[in-house]
XYZ file of N, CA and C in Angstrom:
597
model
N 104.367 -40.866 -55.717
C 104.676 -41.953 -56.657
C 104.531 -41.452 -57.820
N 104.052 -39.902 -57.983
C 103.826 -39.443 -59.343
C 104.753 -39.324 -60.179
N 106.060 -38.796 -59.718
C 107.222 -38.935 -60.539
C 107.655 -40.339 -61.299
N 107.428 -41.305 -60.585
C 107.853 -42.398 -61.041
C 106.613 -43.074 -61.866
N 105.634 -42.686 -61.870
C 104.499 -43.303 -62.927
C 104.878 -42.554 -64.323
N 105.171 -41.364 -64.093
C 105.635 -40.551 -65.336
C 106.877 -41.137 -65.911
N 107.738 -41.688 -65.097
C 108.993 -42.494 -65.781
C 108.660 -43.773 -66.519
N 107.845 -44.377 -65.974
C 107.486 -45.649 -66.417
C 106.480 -45.716 -67.530
N 105.667 -44.848 -67.506
C 104.879 -44.532 -68.757
C 105.234 -43.712 -69.825
N 105.995 -42.746 -69.424
C 106.032 -41.677 -70.842
C 107.669 -42.036 -71.112
N 108.429 -42.475 -70.254
C 110.130 -42.242 -71.008
C 110.676 -43.639 -70.984
N 110.058 -44.812 -70.400
C 110.808 -46.126 -70.505
C 110.323 -46.895 -71.643
N 109.397 -46.634 -72.109
C 108.385 -47.552 -73.082
C 109.137 -48.077 -74.016
N 110.069 -46.925 -74.807
C 110.731 -47.439 -76.122
C 112.180 -48.279 -75.603
N 112.767 -47.756 -74.787
C 114.051 -48.589 -74.349
C 113.883 -49.732 -73.795
N 112.709 -49.834 -72.805
C 112.491 -50.977 -72.310
C 112.219 -52.153 -72.949
N 111.179 -51.816 -73.927
C 110.829 -52.591 -74.916
C 111.760 -53.037 -75.999
N 112.711 -52.261 -76.184
C 113.763 -52.515 -76.988
C 114.691 -53.702 -76.427
N 115.174 -53.481 -75.115
C 115.738 -54.244 -74.318
C 115.342 -55.604 -74.415
N 113.995 -55.751 -73.821
C 113.262 -57.079 -73.834
C 113.226 -57.584 -75.201
N 113.175 -56.988 -76.270
C 113.136 -57.513 -77.678
C 114.527 -58.255 -77.823
N 115.458 -58.121 -77.078
C 116.835 -58.760 -77.354
C 116.838 -60.045 -76.646
N 115.947 -59.972 -75.578
C 116.191 -61.232 -74.741
C 115.773 -62.482 -75.591
N 116.449 -63.503 -75.652
C 116.188 -64.910 -76.257
C 116.743 -64.608 -77.775
N 117.201 -63.410 -78.174
C 117.763 -63.341 -79.289
C 119.196 -63.844 -79.487
N 119.723 -64.435 -80.602
C 120.992 -65.049 -80.721
C 121.852 -64.012 -81.145
N 122.997 -63.555 -80.161
C 123.855 -62.705 -80.554
C 124.936 -63.328 -81.539
N 125.604 -62.536 -82.514
C 126.464 -62.853 -83.363
C 127.973 -61.950 -82.873
N 129.104 -62.405 -83.243
C 130.352 -61.779 -83.117
C 130.925 -61.067 -84.282
N 130.856 -59.752 -83.831
C 131.366 -59.080 -85.076
C 132.998 -58.844 -85.191
N 133.380 -59.549 -85.886
C 134.980 -59.738 -85.979
C 135.638 -58.199 -86.221
N 134.916 -57.192 -86.848
C 135.478 -56.203 -87.288
C 135.652 -55.141 -86.002
N 134.643 -55.068 -85.318
C 134.587 -54.255 -84.080
C 134.739 -55.170 -82.857
N 135.063 -56.320 -82.971
C 135.386 -57.367 -81.803
C 133.991 -56.965 -80.668
N 132.687 -56.996 -81.154
C 131.689 -56.897 -80.203
C 130.820 -58.022 -80.600
N 130.167 -58.326 -79.407
C 128.939 -59.241 -79.529
C 127.805 -58.428 -79.742
N 126.875 -58.541 -80.691
C 125.919 -58.013 -81.334
C 124.618 -58.653 -81.182
N 123.301 -58.103 -80.779
C 122.042 -58.443 -80.592
C 121.263 -57.459 -81.590
N 120.393 -57.993 -82.500
C 119.685 -57.106 -83.253
C 118.210 -57.864 -83.467
N 117.408 -56.919 -83.185
C 115.535 -57.405 -83.314
C 115.199 -56.132 -83.881
N 113.804 -56.401 -84.432
C 112.963 -55.610 -84.781
C 111.913 -55.594 -83.583
N 111.226 -54.400 -83.070
C 110.098 -54.461 -82.119
C 109.384 -53.383 -82.485
N 107.833 -53.511 -82.046
C 106.533 -52.889 -81.993
C 106.210 -51.718 -80.925
N 105.832 -50.611 -81.053
C 105.623 -49.875 -80.052
C 103.927 -49.461 -80.485
N 102.763 -49.785 -79.759
C 101.651 -49.488 -80.182
C 101.460 -47.877 -80.655
N 101.184 -47.949 -81.730
C 100.594 -46.546 -82.545
C 101.772 -45.926 -83.083
N 103.072 -46.539 -83.039
C 104.337 -46.017 -83.307
C 105.010 -46.700 -84.372
N 104.267 -47.799 -84.770
C 104.742 -48.821 -85.951
C 106.350 -49.460 -85.470
N 107.297 -49.808 -86.504
C 108.504 -50.626 -86.268
C 109.446 -49.680 -85.601
N 110.164 -50.296 -84.809
C 111.561 -49.869 -84.430
C 112.516 -51.077 -84.817
N 113.817 -50.688 -84.339
C 114.871 -51.638 -84.587
C 115.772 -51.319 -83.374
N 116.141 -52.399 -82.782
C 117.205 -52.243 -81.728
C 118.645 -53.045 -82.174
N 119.738 -52.375 -81.668
C 121.041 -53.074 -81.816
C 121.704 -53.112 -80.321
N 121.908 -54.092 -79.586
C 122.600 -54.153 -78.562
C 123.726 -54.876 -78.772
N 125.058 -53.835 -78.086
C 126.155 -54.446 -78.405
C 127.042 -54.588 -76.939
N 127.802 -55.673 -76.744
C 128.400 -56.043 -75.588
C 130.176 -55.889 -76.038
N 130.904 -55.485 -75.256
C 132.281 -55.244 -75.267
C 132.787 -55.912 -73.961
N 133.341 -57.191 -74.250
C 133.690 -58.207 -73.327
C 135.280 -57.802 -72.843
N 135.497 -57.225 -71.800
C 136.887 -57.397 -71.352
C 137.252 -57.890 -70.036
N 137.773 -59.036 -70.133
C 138.107 -60.019 -68.810
C 136.800 -60.129 -68.063
N 136.655 -59.755 -66.948
C 135.449 -59.855 -66.038
C 134.403 -58.919 -66.276
N 134.614 -57.800 -67.332
C 133.616 -56.429 -67.240
C 133.119 -56.616 -68.585
N 131.851 -56.149 -68.785
C 131.356 -55.843 -69.959
C 130.642 -54.526 -70.071
N 131.017 -53.883 -71.329
C 130.396 -52.480 -71.819
C 129.191 -52.695 -72.722
N 128.099 -52.181 -72.142
C 126.972 -52.420 -73.219
C 126.567 -51.124 -73.768
N 126.088 -50.993 -74.889
C 125.356 -50.136 -75.502
C 124.149 -50.349 -76.522
N 122.995 -49.737 -76.342
C 121.628 -49.848 -76.931
C 121.409 -48.753 -77.928
N 121.438 -49.209 -79.266
C 120.994 -48.248 -80.317
C 119.630 -48.488 -80.926
N 118.920 -47.674 -81.020
C 117.487 -47.501 -81.545
C 117.406 -46.897 -82.623
N 116.621 -47.363 -83.654
C 116.406 -46.779 -84.905
C 114.728 -46.828 -85.362
N 114.363 -45.869 -86.101
C 113.040 -45.862 -86.430
C 112.738 -45.126 -87.693
N 112.421 -45.864 -88.552
C 112.301 -45.546 -89.950
C 113.670 -44.401 -90.319
N 112.939 -43.346 -90.886
C 113.993 -42.105 -91.196
C 114.191 -41.213 -89.960
N 113.328 -41.497 -88.985
C 113.477 -40.272 -87.993
C 114.435 -40.370 -87.087
N 115.043 -41.857 -86.603
C 116.034 -42.262 -85.709
C 117.193 -43.304 -86.284
N 118.099 -42.845 -86.340
C 119.292 -43.729 -87.037
C 120.059 -43.993 -85.941
N 119.981 -45.373 -85.378
C 120.904 -45.852 -84.135
C 121.408 -44.778 -83.175
N 120.333 -44.388 -82.569
C 120.533 -43.509 -81.608
C 120.856 -44.319 -80.264
N 121.961 -44.079 -79.706
C 122.425 -44.545 -78.532
C 121.607 -44.229 -77.377
N 120.395 -45.100 -76.895
C 119.498 -44.596 -76.015
C 119.733 -45.023 -74.676
N 120.498 -45.908 -74.626
C 121.053 -46.691 -73.195
C 122.371 -47.227 -73.170
N 123.122 -47.120 -72.143
C 124.461 -47.644 -72.225
C 124.659 -48.139 -70.545
N 125.785 -48.925 -70.677
C 125.998 -49.656 -69.222
C 127.079 -50.430 -68.896
N 127.348 -50.804 -67.930
C 128.494 -51.857 -67.553
C 127.960 -52.666 -66.623
N 128.560 -53.995 -66.915
C 128.323 -54.905 -65.758
C 129.493 -55.910 -65.892
N 129.373 -57.019 -64.575
C 130.431 -57.952 -64.469
C 129.880 -58.999 -65.207
N 130.771 -60.076 -65.792
C 130.236 -60.900 -66.643
C 129.341 -61.990 -66.188
N 129.289 -62.193 -64.830
C 128.580 -63.227 -64.241
C 127.307 -62.275 -63.802
N 127.049 -61.028 -64.127
C 125.807 -60.580 -63.637
C 125.748 -60.058 -62.347
N 126.642 -60.170 -61.359
C 126.278 -59.925 -59.757
C 126.368 -58.166 -59.700
N 126.726 -57.424 -60.612
C 126.673 -56.060 -60.290
C 126.673 -55.133 -61.621
N 126.161 -54.215 -61.690
C 126.239 -53.182 -62.821
C 125.566 -51.991 -62.642
N 125.570 -51.220 -63.864
C 124.739 -50.052 -64.030
C 124.541 -49.511 -65.382
N 123.359 -48.724 -65.528
C 122.833 -48.369 -66.889
C 122.755 -46.828 -66.548
N 122.957 -46.279 -67.696
C 122.385 -44.744 -68.087
C 121.486 -44.596 -69.360
N 120.233 -44.156 -68.967
C 119.419 -43.936 -69.902
C 119.196 -42.539 -70.260
N 119.293 -42.390 -71.925
C 119.440 -40.807 -72.347
C 117.827 -40.636 -72.461
N 117.508 -39.351 -72.461
C 116.255 -38.879 -72.581
C 115.322 -39.272 -73.964
N 116.047 -38.578 -75.065
C 115.570 -38.888 -76.419
C 116.375 -38.410 -77.297
N 116.259 -38.625 -78.778
C 116.967 -38.042 -79.611
C 117.053 -36.664 -79.779
N 115.948 -36.242 -79.511
C 116.146 -34.705 -79.431
C 116.563 -33.988 -78.265
N 116.671 -34.601 -77.160
C 117.544 -34.169 -75.919
C 118.174 -35.375 -75.215
N 119.596 -35.579 -76.031
C 120.427 -36.624 -75.869
C 121.292 -36.436 -74.604
N 120.381 -36.201 -73.437
C 121.289 -36.162 -72.214
C 120.462 -37.128 -71.181
N 121.492 -37.490 -70.313
C 121.248 -38.423 -69.318
C 120.260 -38.139 -68.306
N 119.223 -38.964 -68.447
C 117.898 -38.753 -67.878
C 117.586 -39.619 -66.792
N 117.964 -40.830 -66.507
C 118.037 -41.856 -65.498
C 119.095 -42.893 -65.573
N 119.634 -43.104 -64.090
C 120.421 -43.848 -63.961
C 119.887 -45.014 -63.147
N 120.621 -46.305 -63.214
C 120.286 -47.381 -62.368
C 121.560 -48.361 -62.009
N 121.512 -48.701 -60.756
C 122.682 -49.509 -60.358
C 122.021 -50.648 -59.813
N 122.674 -51.843 -59.947
C 122.392 -53.236 -59.110
C 123.381 -53.986 -58.650
N 123.207 -54.745 -57.653
C 123.765 -55.912 -57.098
C 123.118 -56.913 -56.933
N 123.617 -58.127 -57.392
C 122.867 -59.599 -57.129
C 123.745 -60.571 -56.768
N 123.846 -61.000 -55.436
C 124.811 -61.568 -54.857
C 124.706 -63.152 -55.288
N 126.126 -63.784 -55.554
C 126.141 -65.138 -56.118
C 125.365 -66.102 -55.119
N 124.665 -65.928 -54.007
C 124.345 -66.734 -53.216
C 122.849 -66.499 -53.364
N 122.359 -65.767 -54.199
C 120.783 -65.508 -54.493
C 120.008 -65.038 -53.586
N 120.615 -64.609 -52.463
C 119.488 -64.311 -51.315
C 119.453 -62.858 -51.330
N 120.485 -61.925 -51.534
C 120.509 -60.567 -51.542
C 120.560 -59.780 -52.925
N 119.695 -58.817 -53.339
C 119.728 -58.040 -54.368
C 119.118 -56.652 -54.299
N 119.574 -55.736 -54.922
C 119.081 -54.386 -54.935
C 119.231 -53.642 -56.337
N 118.315 -52.611 -56.473
C 118.467 -52.032 -57.573
C 117.929 -50.422 -57.546
N 118.693 -49.443 -57.760
C 118.474 -48.139 -57.710
C 118.156 -47.527 -58.820
N 117.151 -46.677 -58.993
C 116.961 -45.695 -60.102
C 116.861 -44.302 -59.852
N 117.571 -43.468 -60.453
C 117.844 -42.186 -59.932
C 117.545 -41.246 -61.180
N 116.828 -40.243 -61.033
C 116.329 -39.275 -62.104
C 117.566 -38.300 -61.889
N 118.346 -38.134 -63.364
C 119.430 -37.280 -63.521
C 118.882 -36.003 -64.350
N 117.794 -35.762 -64.845
C 117.290 -34.756 -65.534
C 117.118 -33.459 -64.591
N 117.742 -32.197 -65.312
C 117.507 -31.230 -64.409
C 116.168 -30.669 -64.297
N 115.692 -30.129 -63.011
C 114.214 -29.950 -62.935
C 114.034 -30.311 -61.486
N 112.473 -29.924 -61.214
C 112.287 -30.430 -59.733
C 112.507 -31.770 -59.135
N 112.390 -32.799 -60.302
C 112.231 -34.034 -59.880
C 114.102 -34.685 -59.861
N 114.834 -33.755 -60.301
C 116.231 -34.192 -60.278
C 116.726 -34.686 -58.619
N 117.313 -36.086 -58.789
C 117.766 -36.414 -57.694
C 116.754 -37.269 -56.932
N 115.562 -37.307 -57.443
C 114.489 -38.472 -57.045
C 115.059 -39.736 -57.376
N 114.864 -40.451 -56.398
C 115.024 -42.091 -56.499
C 114.373 -43.106 -56.030
N 114.442 -44.262 -56.729
C 113.599 -45.269 -55.889
C 114.419 -46.590 -55.712
N 114.422 -47.400 -54.633
C 115.403 -48.236 -54.595
C 114.532 -49.775 -54.145
N 114.740 -50.787 -54.689
C 114.205 -52.027 -54.573
C 115.197 -52.946 -53.745
N 114.812 -53.739 -52.904
C 115.727 -54.688 -52.104
C 115.045 -55.909 -51.647
N 115.915 -56.964 -51.886
C 115.310 -58.057 -51.563
C 116.400 -59.008 -50.673
N 115.872 -59.416 -49.545
C 117.144 -60.085 -48.530
C 116.146 -61.430 -48.313
N 116.484 -62.574 -48.744
C 115.660 -63.849 -48.483
C 115.912 -64.300 -47.116
N 116.981 -63.636 -46.364
C 117.237 -64.038 -44.845
C 116.344 -63.107 -43.807
N 115.728 -62.063 -44.197
C 115.092 -61.229 -43.482
C 113.686 -61.617 -43.494
N 112.930 -61.526 -42.106
C 111.543 -61.587 -42.054
C 110.760 -60.942 -42.840
N 111.132 -59.682 -43.145
C 110.283 -58.802 -43.993
C 111.254 -58.623 -45.156
N 111.335 -59.489 -46.237
C 112.349 -59.743 -47.241
C 112.093 -58.815 -48.468
N 111.290 -58.154 -48.566
C 111.240 -57.010 -49.680
C 111.087 -55.527 -48.999
N 111.901 -54.610 -49.724
C 111.880 -53.436 -49.197
C 111.511 -52.420 -50.587
N 110.852 -51.176 -50.248
C 111.295 -50.450 -51.456
C 111.135 -49.054 -50.965
N 112.342 -48.234 -51.050
C 112.422 -46.850 -50.760
C 112.255 -45.800 -51.543
N 111.641 -44.776 -51.395
C 111.154 -43.887 -52.787
C 111.768 -42.550 -51.985
N 112.524 -42.002 -52.578
C 112.790 -40.288 -52.513
C 112.394 -39.407 -53.523
N 111.670 -38.368 -53.119
C 110.848 -37.575 -53.885
C 111.547 -36.135 -53.508
N 112.606 -35.591 -54.414
C 113.161 -34.496 -54.342
C 112.490 -33.335 -54.361
N 111.211 -33.291 -55.288
C 110.474 -31.982 -55.140
C 109.748 -31.611 -53.877
N 109.516 -32.706 -53.250
C 109.017 -32.478 -51.808
C 110.003 -32.945 -50.697
N 111.236 -33.290 -51.062
C 112.172 -33.457 -50.043
C 111.379 -34.730 -49.175
N 110.784 -35.537 -49.521
C 110.249 -36.699 -48.802
C 110.464 -38.061 -49.286
N 111.052 -39.025 -48.068
C 110.988 -40.217 -48.306
C 110.138 -41.387 -47.730
N 109.870 -42.350 -48.385
C 108.861 -43.193 -47.824
C 109.787 -44.551 -47.943
N 109.574 -45.115 -46.916
C 109.985 -46.527 -46.999
C 109.030 -47.860 -46.543
N 108.965 -48.640 -47.418
C 107.991 -49.807 -47.375
C 108.627 -51.225 -47.196
N 108.231 -52.090 -46.406
C 108.956 -53.280 -46.232
C 107.553 -54.263 -45.940
N 107.963 -55.390 -46.560
C 106.807 -56.502 -46.280
C 107.367 -57.750 -46.811
N 106.533 -58.616 -46.383
C 107.032 -60.291 -46.650
C 106.416 -60.918 -47.783
N 107.052 -61.166 -48.713
C 106.513 -61.744 -50.001
C 105.696 -62.952 -49.752
N 106.085 -63.753 -48.772
C 105.097 -64.931 -48.559
C 103.875 -64.538 -47.844
N 104.090 -63.867 -46.646
C 102.953 -63.333 -45.653
C 102.160 -62.255 -46.016
N 102.764 -61.571 -46.623
C 102.168 -60.158 -47.200
C 101.914 -59.164 -46.061
N 102.360 -59.379 -44.892
C 102.530 -58.382 -43.583
C 103.556 -57.598 -43.901
N 103.518 -56.236 -43.290
C 104.570 -55.412 -43.512
C 104.381 -54.006 -42.866
N 105.331 -53.089 -42.983
C 105.231 -51.784 -42.370
C 105.732 -50.926 -43.138
N 105.309 -49.575 -42.868
C 105.532 -48.421 -44.085
C 105.990 -47.184 -43.029
N 106.882 -46.602 -43.452
C 107.368 -45.080 -42.999
C 107.186 -44.136 -43.951
N 106.571 -42.870 -43.576
C 106.479 -41.659 -44.232
C 106.302 -40.578 -43.489
N 107.095 -39.617 -42.957
C 106.938 -38.537 -42.156
C 105.715 -37.643 -42.912
N 105.944 -37.368 -44.009
C 104.888 -36.836 -44.812
C 103.458 -37.173 -44.525
N 103.274 -38.254 -44.860
C 101.975 -38.861 -44.688
C 101.363 -38.887 -43.258
N 102.275 -39.550 -42.299
C 101.819 -39.977 -41.060
C 102.198 -38.627 -39.960
N 103.069 -37.826 -40.434
C 103.600 -36.691 -39.616
C 104.256 -37.373 -38.547
N 104.998 -38.480 -38.729
C 105.934 -38.772 -37.638
C 106.891 -39.661 -38.391
N 108.021 -40.158 -37.731
C 109.081 -41.014 -38.189
C 108.882 -42.481 -37.913
N 107.609 -42.939 -37.259
C 107.729 -44.269 -36.890
C 107.012 -44.974 -37.984
N 107.456 -46.164 -37.782
C 106.708 -47.436 -38.823
C 105.171 -47.625 -38.515
N 104.433 -47.785 -39.478
C 103.111 -48.195 -39.335
C 102.876 -49.665 -39.929
N 102.212 -50.582 -39.347
C 102.206 -51.752 -39.551
C 100.939 -52.289 -40.252
N 101.015 -53.230 -41.342
C 99.515 -54.170 -41.475
C 99.911 -55.478 -41.354
N 98.775 -56.127 -41.207
C 98.940 -57.899 -40.971
C 98.902 -58.541 -42.203
N 98.643 -60.050 -42.191
C 98.559 -60.847 -43.235
C 97.354 -60.514 -43.942
N 96.210 -60.001 -43.387
C 95.013 -59.475 -43.836
C 94.829 -58.340 -44.403
N 96.017 -57.593 -44.470
C 96.315 -55.862 -44.876
C 95.230 -55.232 -44.082
N 95.325 -55.496 -42.846
C 94.816 -54.778 -41.888
C 95.757 -54.026 -41.013
N 95.242 -52.876 -40.569
C 96.169 -51.993 -39.662
C 96.515 -52.858 -38.258
N 97.760 -52.824 -37.914
C 98.034 -53.630 -36.661
C 98.786 -52.983 -35.999
N 99.240 -52.970 -34.635
C 100.363 -52.367 -33.763
C 101.542 -52.995 -34.321
N 102.575 -52.202 -34.630
C 104.083 -52.801 -34.683
C 104.516 -53.291 -33.502
N 105.252 -54.806 -33.887
C 105.839 -55.505 -32.630
C 107.371 -54.759 -32.363
């Protein structure tokens, strides 16, 4: 989990805070560019004010998104993230760039959310060159399954995959990690979070 802790706390704080800042903000249509635009100021602790401009280019059932972030005289509308989705939000993807100093794709995400609202998934993949390149984490929800939540983590630096499945309501579940348990079997816990025999 170390690689993903690093992702969440060191690299995502600015673009994620920027995207959240646009939620609930009213968009306007720029007739010159033919884009929908959201603009908002936001704060990052100990880093003062930032500005975000999110644009959407709607073409039939498809939307192309771009997120630009500015910060005083240091950053001027750097495109920190971009993506595409269906108009109804059932599927899409994002590309996150590392920083204005290193404007390379650092992280991608892909998601689906079926219209029956019972099945959804999202996968985040590290694209930056280095030991963690190719590492990914996938979240899945399936309201029709007994264990209706799943997280799968692949750490490329250790060539290790962990799968965790659990019931959101009952909290029982199971985990498989060859690196941790030295086998490929599932190991289970009950509703009291105590180890139990897998059925």
